[in-house]
Tab-separated table of C-alpha atoms in Angstrom:
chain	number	residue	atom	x	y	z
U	225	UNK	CA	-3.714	-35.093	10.406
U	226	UNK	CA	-3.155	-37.314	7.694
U	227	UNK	CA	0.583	-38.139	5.980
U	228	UNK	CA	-0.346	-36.234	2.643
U	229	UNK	CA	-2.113	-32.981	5.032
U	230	UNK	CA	1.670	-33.260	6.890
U	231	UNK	CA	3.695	-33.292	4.284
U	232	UNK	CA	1.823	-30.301	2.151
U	233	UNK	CA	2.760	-28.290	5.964
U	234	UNK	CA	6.023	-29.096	5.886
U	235	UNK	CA	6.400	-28.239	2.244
U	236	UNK	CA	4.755	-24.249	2.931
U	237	UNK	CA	6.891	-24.046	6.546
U	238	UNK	CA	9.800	-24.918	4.666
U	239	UNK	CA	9.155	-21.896	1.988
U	240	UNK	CA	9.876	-19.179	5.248
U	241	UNK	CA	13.051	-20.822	6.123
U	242	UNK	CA	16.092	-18.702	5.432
U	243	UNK	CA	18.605	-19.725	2.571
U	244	UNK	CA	17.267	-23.393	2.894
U	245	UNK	CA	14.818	-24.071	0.555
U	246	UNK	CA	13.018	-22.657	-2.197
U	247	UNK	CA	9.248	-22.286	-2.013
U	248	UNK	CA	8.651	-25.943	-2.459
U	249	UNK	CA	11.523	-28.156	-2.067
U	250	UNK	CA	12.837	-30.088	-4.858
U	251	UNK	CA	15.033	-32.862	-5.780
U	252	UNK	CA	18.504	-30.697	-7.169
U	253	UNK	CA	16.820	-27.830	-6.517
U	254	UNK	CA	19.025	-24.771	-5.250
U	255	UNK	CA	17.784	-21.221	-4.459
U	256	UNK	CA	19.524	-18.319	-4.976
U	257	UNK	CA	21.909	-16.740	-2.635
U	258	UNK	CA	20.114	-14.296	0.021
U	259	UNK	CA	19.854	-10.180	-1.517
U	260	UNK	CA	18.611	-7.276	-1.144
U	261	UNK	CA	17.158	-7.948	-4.130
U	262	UNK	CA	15.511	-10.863	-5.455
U	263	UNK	CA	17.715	-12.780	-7.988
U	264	UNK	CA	17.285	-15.433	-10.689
U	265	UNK	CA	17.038	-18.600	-9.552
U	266	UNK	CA	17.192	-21.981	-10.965
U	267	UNK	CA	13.272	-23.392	-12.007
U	268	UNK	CA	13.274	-27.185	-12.376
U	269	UNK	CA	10.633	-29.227	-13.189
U	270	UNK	CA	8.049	-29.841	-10.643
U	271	UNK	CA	4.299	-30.649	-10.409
U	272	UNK	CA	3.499	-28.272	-7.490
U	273	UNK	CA	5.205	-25.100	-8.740
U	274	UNK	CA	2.352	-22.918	-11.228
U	275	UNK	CA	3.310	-22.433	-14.941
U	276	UNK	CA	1.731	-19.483	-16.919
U	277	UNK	CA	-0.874	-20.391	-18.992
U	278	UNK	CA	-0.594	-19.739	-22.628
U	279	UNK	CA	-3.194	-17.484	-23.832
U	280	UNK	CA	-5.094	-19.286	-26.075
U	281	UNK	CA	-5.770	-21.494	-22.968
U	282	UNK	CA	-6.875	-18.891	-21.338
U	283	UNK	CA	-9.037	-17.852	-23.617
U	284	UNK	CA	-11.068	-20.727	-23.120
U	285	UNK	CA	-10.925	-21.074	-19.159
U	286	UNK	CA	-11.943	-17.333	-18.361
U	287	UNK	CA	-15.476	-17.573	-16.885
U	288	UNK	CA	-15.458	-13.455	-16.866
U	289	UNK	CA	-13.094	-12.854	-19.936
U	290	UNK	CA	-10.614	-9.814	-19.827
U	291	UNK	CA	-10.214	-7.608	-22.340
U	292	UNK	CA	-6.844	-4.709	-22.769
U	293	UNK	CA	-8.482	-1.355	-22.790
U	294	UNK	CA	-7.441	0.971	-25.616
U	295	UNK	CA	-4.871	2.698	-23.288
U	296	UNK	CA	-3.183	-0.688	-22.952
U	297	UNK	CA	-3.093	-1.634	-26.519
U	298	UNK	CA	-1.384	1.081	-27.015
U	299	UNK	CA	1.448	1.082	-24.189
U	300	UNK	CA	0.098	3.604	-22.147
U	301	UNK	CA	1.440	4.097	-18.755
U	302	UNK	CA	-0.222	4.836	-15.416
U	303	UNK	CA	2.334	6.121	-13.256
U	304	UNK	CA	5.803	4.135	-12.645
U	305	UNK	CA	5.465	0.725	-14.609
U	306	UNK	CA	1.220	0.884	-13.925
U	307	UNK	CA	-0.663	-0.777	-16.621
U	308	UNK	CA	-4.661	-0.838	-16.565
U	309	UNK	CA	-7.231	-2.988	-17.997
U	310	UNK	CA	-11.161	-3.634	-17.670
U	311	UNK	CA	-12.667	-7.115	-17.436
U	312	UNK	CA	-16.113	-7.517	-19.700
U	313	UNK	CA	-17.450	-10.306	-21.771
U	314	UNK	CA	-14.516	-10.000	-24.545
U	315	UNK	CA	-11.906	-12.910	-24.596
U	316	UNK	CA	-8.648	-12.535	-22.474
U	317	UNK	CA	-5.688	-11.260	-24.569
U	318	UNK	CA	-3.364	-10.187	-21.934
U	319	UNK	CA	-1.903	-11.835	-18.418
U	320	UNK	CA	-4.340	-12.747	-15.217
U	321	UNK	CA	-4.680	-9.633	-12.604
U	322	UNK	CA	-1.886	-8.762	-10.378
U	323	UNK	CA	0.983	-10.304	-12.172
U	324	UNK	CA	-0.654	-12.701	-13.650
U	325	UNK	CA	-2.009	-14.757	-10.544
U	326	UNK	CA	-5.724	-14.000	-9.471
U	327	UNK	CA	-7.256	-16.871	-11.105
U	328	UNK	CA	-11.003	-16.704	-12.591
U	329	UNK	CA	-12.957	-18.534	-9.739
U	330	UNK	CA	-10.602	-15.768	-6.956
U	331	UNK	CA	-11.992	-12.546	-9.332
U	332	UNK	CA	-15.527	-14.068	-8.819
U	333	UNK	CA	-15.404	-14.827	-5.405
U	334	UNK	CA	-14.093	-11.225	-4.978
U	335	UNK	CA	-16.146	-9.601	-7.147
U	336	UNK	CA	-19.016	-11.209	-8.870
U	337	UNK	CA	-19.782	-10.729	-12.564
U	338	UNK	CA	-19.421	-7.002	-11.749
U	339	UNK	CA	-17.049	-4.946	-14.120
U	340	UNK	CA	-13.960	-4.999	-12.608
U	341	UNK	CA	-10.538	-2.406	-13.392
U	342	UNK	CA	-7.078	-3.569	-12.883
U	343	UNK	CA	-4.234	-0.835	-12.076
U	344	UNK	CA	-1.305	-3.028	-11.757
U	345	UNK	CA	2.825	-2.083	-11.437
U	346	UNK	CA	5.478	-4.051	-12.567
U	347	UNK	CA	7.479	-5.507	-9.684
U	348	UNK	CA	11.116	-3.359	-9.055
U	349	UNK	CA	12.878	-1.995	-6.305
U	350	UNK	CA	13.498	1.773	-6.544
U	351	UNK	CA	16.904	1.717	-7.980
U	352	UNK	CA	17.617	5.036	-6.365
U	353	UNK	CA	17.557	4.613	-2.911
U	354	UNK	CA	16.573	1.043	-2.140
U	355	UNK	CA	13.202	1.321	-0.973
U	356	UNK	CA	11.691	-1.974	0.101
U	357	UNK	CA	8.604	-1.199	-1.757
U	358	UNK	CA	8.376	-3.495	-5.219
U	359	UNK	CA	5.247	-2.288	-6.147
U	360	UNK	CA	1.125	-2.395	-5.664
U	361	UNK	CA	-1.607	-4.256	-7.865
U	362	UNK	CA	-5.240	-2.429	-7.563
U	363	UNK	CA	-8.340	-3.890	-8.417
U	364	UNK	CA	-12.139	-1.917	-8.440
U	365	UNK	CA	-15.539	-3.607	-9.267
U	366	UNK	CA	-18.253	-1.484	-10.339
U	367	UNK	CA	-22.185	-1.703	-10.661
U	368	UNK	CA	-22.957	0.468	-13.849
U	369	UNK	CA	-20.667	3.788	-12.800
U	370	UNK	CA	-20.624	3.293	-8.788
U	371	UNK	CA	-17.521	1.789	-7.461
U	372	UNK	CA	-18.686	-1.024	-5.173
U	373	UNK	CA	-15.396	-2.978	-4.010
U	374	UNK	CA	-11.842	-2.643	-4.291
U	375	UNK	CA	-8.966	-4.558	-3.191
U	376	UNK	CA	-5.211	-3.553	-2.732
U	377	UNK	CA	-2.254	-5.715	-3.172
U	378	UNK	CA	1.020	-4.730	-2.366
U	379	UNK	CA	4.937	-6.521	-2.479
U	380	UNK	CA	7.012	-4.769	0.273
U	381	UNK	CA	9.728	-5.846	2.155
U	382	UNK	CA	8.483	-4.533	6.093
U	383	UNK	CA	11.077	-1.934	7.683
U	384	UNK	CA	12.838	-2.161	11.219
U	385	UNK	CA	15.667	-0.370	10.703
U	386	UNK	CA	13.568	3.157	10.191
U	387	UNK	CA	10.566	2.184	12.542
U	388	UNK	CA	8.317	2.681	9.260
U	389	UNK	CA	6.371	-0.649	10.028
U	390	UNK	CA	6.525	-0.687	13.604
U	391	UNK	CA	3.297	0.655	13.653
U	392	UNK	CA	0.278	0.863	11.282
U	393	UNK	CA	1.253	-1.908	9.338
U	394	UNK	CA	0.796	-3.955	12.600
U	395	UNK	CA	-2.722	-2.338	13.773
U	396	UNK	CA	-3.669	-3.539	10.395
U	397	UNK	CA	-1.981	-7.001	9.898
U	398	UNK	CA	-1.984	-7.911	13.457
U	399	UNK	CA	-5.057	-7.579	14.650
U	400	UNK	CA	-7.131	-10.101	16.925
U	401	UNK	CA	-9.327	-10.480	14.335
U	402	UNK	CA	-6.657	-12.420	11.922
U	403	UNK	CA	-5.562	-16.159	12.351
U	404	UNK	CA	-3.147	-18.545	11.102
U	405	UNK	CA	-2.997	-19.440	7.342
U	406	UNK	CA	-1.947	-23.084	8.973
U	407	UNK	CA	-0.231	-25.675	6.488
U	408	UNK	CA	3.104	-23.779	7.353
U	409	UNK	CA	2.130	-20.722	5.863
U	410	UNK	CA	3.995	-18.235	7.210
U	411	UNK	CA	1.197	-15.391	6.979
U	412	UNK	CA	-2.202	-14.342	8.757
U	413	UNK	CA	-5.877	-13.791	7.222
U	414	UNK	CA	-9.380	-12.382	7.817
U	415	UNK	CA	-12.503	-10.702	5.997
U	416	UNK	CA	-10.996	-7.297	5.389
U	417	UNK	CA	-6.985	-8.118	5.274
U	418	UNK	CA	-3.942	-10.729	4.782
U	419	UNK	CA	-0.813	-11.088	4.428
U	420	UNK	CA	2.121	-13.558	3.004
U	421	UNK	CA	5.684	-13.668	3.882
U	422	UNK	CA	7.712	-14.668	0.987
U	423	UNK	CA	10.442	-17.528	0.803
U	424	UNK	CA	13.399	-15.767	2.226
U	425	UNK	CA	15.594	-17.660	-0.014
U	426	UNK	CA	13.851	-15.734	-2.437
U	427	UNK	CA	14.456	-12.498	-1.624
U	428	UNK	CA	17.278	-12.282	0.835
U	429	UNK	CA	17.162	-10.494	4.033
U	430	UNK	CA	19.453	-8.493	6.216
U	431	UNK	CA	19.442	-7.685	9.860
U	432	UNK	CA	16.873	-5.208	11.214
U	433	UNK	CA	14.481	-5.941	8.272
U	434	UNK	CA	11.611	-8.015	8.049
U	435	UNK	CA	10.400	-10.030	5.403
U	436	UNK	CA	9.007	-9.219	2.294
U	437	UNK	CA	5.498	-10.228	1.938
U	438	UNK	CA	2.597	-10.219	0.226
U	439	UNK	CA	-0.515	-8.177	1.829
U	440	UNK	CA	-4.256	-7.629	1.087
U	441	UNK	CA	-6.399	-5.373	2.199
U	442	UNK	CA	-10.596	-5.058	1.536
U	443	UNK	CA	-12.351	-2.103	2.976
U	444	UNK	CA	-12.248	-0.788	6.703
U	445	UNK	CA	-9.430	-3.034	8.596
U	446	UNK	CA	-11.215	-4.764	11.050
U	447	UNK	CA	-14.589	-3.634	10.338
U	448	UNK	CA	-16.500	-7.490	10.594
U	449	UNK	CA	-19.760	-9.126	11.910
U	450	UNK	CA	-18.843	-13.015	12.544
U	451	UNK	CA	-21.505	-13.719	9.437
U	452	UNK	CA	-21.336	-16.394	6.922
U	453	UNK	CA	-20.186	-12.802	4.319
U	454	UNK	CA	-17.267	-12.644	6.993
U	455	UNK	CA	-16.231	-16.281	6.546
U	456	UNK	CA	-16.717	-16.139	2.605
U	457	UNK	CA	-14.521	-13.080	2.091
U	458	UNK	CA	-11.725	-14.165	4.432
U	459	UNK	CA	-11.732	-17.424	2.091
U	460	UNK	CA	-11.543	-15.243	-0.989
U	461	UNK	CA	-8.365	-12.952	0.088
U	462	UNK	CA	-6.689	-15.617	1.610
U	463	UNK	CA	-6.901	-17.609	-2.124
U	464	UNK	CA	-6.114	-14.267	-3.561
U	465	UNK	CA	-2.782	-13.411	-1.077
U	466	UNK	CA	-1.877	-17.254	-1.645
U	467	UNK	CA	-2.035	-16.515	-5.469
U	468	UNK	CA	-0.711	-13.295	-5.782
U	469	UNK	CA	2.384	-14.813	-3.450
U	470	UNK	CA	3.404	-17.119	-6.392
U	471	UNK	CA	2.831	-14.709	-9.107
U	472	UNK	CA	5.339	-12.646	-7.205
U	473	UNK	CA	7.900	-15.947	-6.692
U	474	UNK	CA	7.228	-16.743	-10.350
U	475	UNK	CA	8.189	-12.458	-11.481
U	476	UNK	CA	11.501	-12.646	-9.262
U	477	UNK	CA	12.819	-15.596	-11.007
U	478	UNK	CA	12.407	-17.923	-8.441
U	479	UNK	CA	11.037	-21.584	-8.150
U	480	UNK	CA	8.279	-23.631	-6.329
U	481	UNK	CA	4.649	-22.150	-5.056
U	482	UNK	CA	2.724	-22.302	-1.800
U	483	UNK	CA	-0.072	-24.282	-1.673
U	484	UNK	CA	-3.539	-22.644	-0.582
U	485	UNK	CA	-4.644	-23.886	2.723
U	486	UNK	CA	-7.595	-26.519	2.847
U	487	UNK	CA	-9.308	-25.302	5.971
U	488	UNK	CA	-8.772	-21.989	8.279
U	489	UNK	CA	-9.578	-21.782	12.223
U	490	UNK	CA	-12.878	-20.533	13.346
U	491	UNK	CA	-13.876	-17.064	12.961
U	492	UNK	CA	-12.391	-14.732	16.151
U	493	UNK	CA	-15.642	-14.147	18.402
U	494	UNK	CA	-15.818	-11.564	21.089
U	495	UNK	CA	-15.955	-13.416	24.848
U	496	UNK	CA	-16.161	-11.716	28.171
U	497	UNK	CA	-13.268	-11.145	30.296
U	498	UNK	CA	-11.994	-13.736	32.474
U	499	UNK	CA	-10.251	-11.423	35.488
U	500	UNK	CA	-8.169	-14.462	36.379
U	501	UNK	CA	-7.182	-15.924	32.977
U	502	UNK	CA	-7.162	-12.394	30.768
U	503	UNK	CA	-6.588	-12.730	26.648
U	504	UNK	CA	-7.010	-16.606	27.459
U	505	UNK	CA	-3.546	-16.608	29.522
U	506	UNK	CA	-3.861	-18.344	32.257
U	507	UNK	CA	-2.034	-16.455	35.360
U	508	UNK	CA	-2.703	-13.251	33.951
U	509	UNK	CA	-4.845	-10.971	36.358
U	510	UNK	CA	-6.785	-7.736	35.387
U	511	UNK	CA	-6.640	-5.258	38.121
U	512	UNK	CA	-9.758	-4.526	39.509
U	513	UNK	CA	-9.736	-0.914	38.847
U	514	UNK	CA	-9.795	-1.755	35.127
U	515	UNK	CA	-12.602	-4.790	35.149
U	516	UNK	CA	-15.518	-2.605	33.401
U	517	UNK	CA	-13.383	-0.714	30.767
U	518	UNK	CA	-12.170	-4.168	29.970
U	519	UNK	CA	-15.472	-5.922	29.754
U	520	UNK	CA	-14.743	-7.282	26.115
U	521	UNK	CA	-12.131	-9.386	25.172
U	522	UNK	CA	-10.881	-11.149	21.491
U	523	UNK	CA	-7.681	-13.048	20.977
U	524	UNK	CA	-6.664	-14.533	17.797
U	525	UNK	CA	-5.565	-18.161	17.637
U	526	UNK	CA	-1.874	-18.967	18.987
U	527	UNK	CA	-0.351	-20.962	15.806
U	528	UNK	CA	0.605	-18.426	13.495
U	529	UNK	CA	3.324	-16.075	13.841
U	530	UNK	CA	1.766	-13.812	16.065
U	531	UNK	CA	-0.904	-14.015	18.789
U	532	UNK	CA	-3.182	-11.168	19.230
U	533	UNK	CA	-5.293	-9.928	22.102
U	534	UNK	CA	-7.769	-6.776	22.217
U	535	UNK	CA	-9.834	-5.872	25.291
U	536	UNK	CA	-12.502	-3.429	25.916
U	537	UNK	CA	-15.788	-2.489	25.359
U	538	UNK	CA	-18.109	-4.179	22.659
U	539	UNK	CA	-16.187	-2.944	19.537
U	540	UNK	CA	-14.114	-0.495	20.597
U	541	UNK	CA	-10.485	-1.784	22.188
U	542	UNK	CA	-9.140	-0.016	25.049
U	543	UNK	CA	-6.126	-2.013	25.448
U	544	UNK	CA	-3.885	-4.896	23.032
U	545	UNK	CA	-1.418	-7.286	23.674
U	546	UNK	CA	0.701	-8.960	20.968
U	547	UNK	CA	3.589	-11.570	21.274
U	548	UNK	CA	5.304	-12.052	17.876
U	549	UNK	CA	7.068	-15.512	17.475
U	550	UNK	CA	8.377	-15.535	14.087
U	551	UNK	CA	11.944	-14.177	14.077
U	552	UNK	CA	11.249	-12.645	10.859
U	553	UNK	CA	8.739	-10.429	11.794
U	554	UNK	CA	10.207	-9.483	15.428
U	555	UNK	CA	12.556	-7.106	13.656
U	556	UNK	CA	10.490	-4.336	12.545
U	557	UNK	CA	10.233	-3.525	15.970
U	558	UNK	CA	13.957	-2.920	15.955
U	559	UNK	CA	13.677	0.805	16.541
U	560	UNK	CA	10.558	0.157	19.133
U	561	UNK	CA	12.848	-1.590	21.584
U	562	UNK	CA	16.076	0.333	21.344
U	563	UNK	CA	15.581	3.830	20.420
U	564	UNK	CA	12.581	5.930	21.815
U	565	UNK	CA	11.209	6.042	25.330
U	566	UNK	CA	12.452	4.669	28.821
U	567	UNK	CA	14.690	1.318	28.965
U	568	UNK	CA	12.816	-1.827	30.057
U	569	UNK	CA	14.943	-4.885	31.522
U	570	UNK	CA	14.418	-8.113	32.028
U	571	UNK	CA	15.953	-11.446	33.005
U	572	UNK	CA	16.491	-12.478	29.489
U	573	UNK	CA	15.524	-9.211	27.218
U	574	UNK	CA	15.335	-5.452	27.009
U	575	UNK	CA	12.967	-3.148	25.281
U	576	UNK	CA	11.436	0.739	25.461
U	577	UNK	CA	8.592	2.131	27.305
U	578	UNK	CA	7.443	4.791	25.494
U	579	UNK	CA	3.798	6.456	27.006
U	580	UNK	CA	0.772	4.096	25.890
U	581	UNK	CA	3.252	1.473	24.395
U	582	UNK	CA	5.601	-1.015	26.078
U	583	UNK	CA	7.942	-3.351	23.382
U	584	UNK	CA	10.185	-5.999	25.064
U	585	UNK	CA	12.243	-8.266	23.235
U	586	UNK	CA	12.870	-11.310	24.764
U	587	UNK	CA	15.973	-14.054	23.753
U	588	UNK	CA	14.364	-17.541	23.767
U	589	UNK	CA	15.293	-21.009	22.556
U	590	UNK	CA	13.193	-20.518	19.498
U	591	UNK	CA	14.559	-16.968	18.541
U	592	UNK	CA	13.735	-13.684	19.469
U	593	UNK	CA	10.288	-12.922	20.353
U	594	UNK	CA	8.575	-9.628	20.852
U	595	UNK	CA	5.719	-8.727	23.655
U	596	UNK	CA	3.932	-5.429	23.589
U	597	UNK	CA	1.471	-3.832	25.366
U	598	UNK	CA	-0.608	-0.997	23.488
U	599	UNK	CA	-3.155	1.290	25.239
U	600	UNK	CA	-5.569	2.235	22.394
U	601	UNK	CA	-8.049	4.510	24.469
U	602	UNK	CA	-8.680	6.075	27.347
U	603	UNK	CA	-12.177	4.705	28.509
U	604	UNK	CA	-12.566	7.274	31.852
U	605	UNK	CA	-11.315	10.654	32.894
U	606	UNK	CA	-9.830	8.885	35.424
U	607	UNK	CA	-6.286	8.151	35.131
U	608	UNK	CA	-5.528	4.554	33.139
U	609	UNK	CA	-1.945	3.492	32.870
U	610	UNK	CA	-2.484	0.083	31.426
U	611	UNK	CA	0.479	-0.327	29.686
U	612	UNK	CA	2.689	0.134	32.949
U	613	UNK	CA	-0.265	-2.009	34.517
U	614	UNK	CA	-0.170	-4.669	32.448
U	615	UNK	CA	3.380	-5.032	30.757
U	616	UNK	CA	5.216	-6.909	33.901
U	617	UNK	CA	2.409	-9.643	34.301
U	618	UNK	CA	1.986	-9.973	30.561
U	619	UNK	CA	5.569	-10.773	30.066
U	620	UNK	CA	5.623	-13.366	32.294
U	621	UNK	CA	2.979	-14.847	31.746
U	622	UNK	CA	2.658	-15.221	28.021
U	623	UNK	CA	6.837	-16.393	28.305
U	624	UNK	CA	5.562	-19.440	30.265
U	625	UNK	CA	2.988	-19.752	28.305
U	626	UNK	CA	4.964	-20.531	24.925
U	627	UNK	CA	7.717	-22.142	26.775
U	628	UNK	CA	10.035	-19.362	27.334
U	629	UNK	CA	10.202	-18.793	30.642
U	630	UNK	CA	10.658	-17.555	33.866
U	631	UNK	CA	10.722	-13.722	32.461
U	632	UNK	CA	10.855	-10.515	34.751
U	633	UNK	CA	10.290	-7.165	33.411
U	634	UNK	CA	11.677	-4.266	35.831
U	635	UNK	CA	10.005	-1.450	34.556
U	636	UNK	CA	12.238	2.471	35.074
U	637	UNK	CA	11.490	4.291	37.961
U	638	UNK	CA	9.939	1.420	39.543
């Protein structure tokens, strides 16, 4: 890695820090005091951060120009602060999709030439009871009437207080399927979803919430083939998350921009098991009663801020296994590890066994980190209790792996 490649990674790993730093840091720069709700903050000059474009500009960059349909000449209102638009071969008299940040060359790689519509709402907290939903950008393509693809953007701050996120936000935004942004990024990609945490200095955050972030989504989560299609789309919606991440800094009032990452890891393939080094761990054992059911296995890469594992058959996953390393994002399993189920303790950490799924939270030098254990399906009519199984070895292993370690799990009744 070169000293420019370095610096751009410290520059994005400094945008997830907490109170520090504003999205890029800058000379006499300060970012605004942490919120529940993004404030103002200062903007000072700086090459790296985007500016809006003026429109005339515009006018003359759009490969596929956008036009305001009627209904949005005219003020009209889809839903809560929704505004609409179509994209044809008229010049561009209104803002870029998605608060004004999906660029020309993103809309093509997403979409083509194809006729595209735009539902977009303006970005605000619910003023009446503090959701920590800010609101969702929707885009369709079409091939004469048919709807052919659609992609969904949404700005929500993720839930651990309520348990709202603790689970399917996860089975679609941590799935082994999804890497590492890299370059300090503090988000995850692939060909059907990503996601973007934004600069906490941004947008504040209190305890038992996660952060606010950016996510994606493309069709069936999860539903990919490992084909050249596969790598071009996951290039496409991470440029799009990355974009519609500083259209969102740039709408709260706050300064700097993330930089879109120059290369990604390699596509997640699907490898047999290895009984004696299972999800790539090395010390973890399968029992042998579960061998067959777990004949598949695919585990995402271990640099971003969670690494996931899914075993079982050819597609379908019996079993997953997810340790989440970004403090951040360990708290919306709050409610997961001290609420529901029967108590789990350990040598350094407690959590909740609750049926199928098994959450410890572990304290380690580098912050909290989370380990769970999820069985998905039940491959036989025999009996499986893989998440009793598994949980104990799992722990311990994975802890040593990422320098945490020794961890024991005791699990109740055991």
């Amino acid at each position: 890695m070169n000293g420019e490649e370095t610096e751009e990674t410290e520059e994005n790993r400094a945008a997830a820090m907490d109170g520090e730093k504003t999205a890029v840091p800058q000379e006499h720069a300060q970012g605004p005091e942490p919120a529940h709700v993004p404030q103002p903050g200062p903007s000072p000059e700086q090459e790296p951060a985007p500016v809006r474009t003026h429109v005339l500009r515009r006018l003359f960059r759009s490969r596929t120009a956008r036009a305001v349909t009627a209904a949005g000449l005219v003020g009209a209102l889809l839903g809560a602060g929704a505004v609409a638009w179509t994209t044809d071969t008229l010049p561009l008299l209104g803002p870029a999709p998605c608060w004004d940040s999906l660029g020309d060359s993103t809309m093509s790689d997403l979409f083509g030439d194809r006729r595209t519509e735009v539902e977009e709402q303006s970005l605000q907290a619910n003023p009446r009871d503090r959701e920590p939903s800010y609101g969702q950008c929707r885009i369709t393509s079409y091939k004469g009437d048919d709807p052919r693809r659609q992609v969904t953007l949404r700005v929500h701050q993720l839930d651990g207080l309520r348990g709202t996120d603790a689970h399917e936000w996860p089975q679609e935004f941590l799935a082994a399927g999804m890497v590492s942004l890299g370059d300090g990024l503090p988000g995850m990609t692939s060909s059907s979803r990503a996601w973007l945490a934004l600069p906490q200095s941004c947008t504040g955050r209190d305890e038992f919430t996660g952060p606010t972030v950016v996510d994606i989504g493309m069709g069936q989560a999860g539903l990919d083939t490992r084909s050249e299609y596969d790598r071009e789309d996951r290039a496409a919606l991470t440029r799009a998350v990355v974009e519609a991440a500083n259209g969102v800094i740039r709408e709260f009032g706050c300064s700097g921009a993330y930089r879109i990452p120059r290369t990604l890891p390699a596509l997640v393939d699907r490898q047999d098991t290895k009984p004696d080094a299972f999800c790539g761990v090395k010390g973890l054992t399968v029992p042998a009663a579960y061998r067959k059911a777990l004949g598949q296995t695919r585990v995402s890469d271990e640099d971003g801020p969670a690494r996931v594992c899914e075993s079982g058959g050819s597609y379908t996953p019996v079993v997953r296994m997810t340790t989440v390393t970004d403090p951040a994002l360990t708290e919306i399993f709050s409610g997961d590890t001290h609420k529901a189920g029967l108590p789990l303790k350990g040598s350094k950490g407690f959590g909740r066994l609750d049926g199928s799924r098994a959450v410890y939270r572990a304290s380690c030098q580098t912050g909290p980190v989370i380990f769970m254990v999820e069985q998905l399906d039940q491959p036989t009519d025999e009996g499986f209790d893989l998440t009793r199984h598994l949980l104990p070895g799992y722990v311990a292993a994975e802890a040593e792996r990422i320098g945490c370690g020794p961890e024991k799990v005791t699990l109740p009744n055991a």
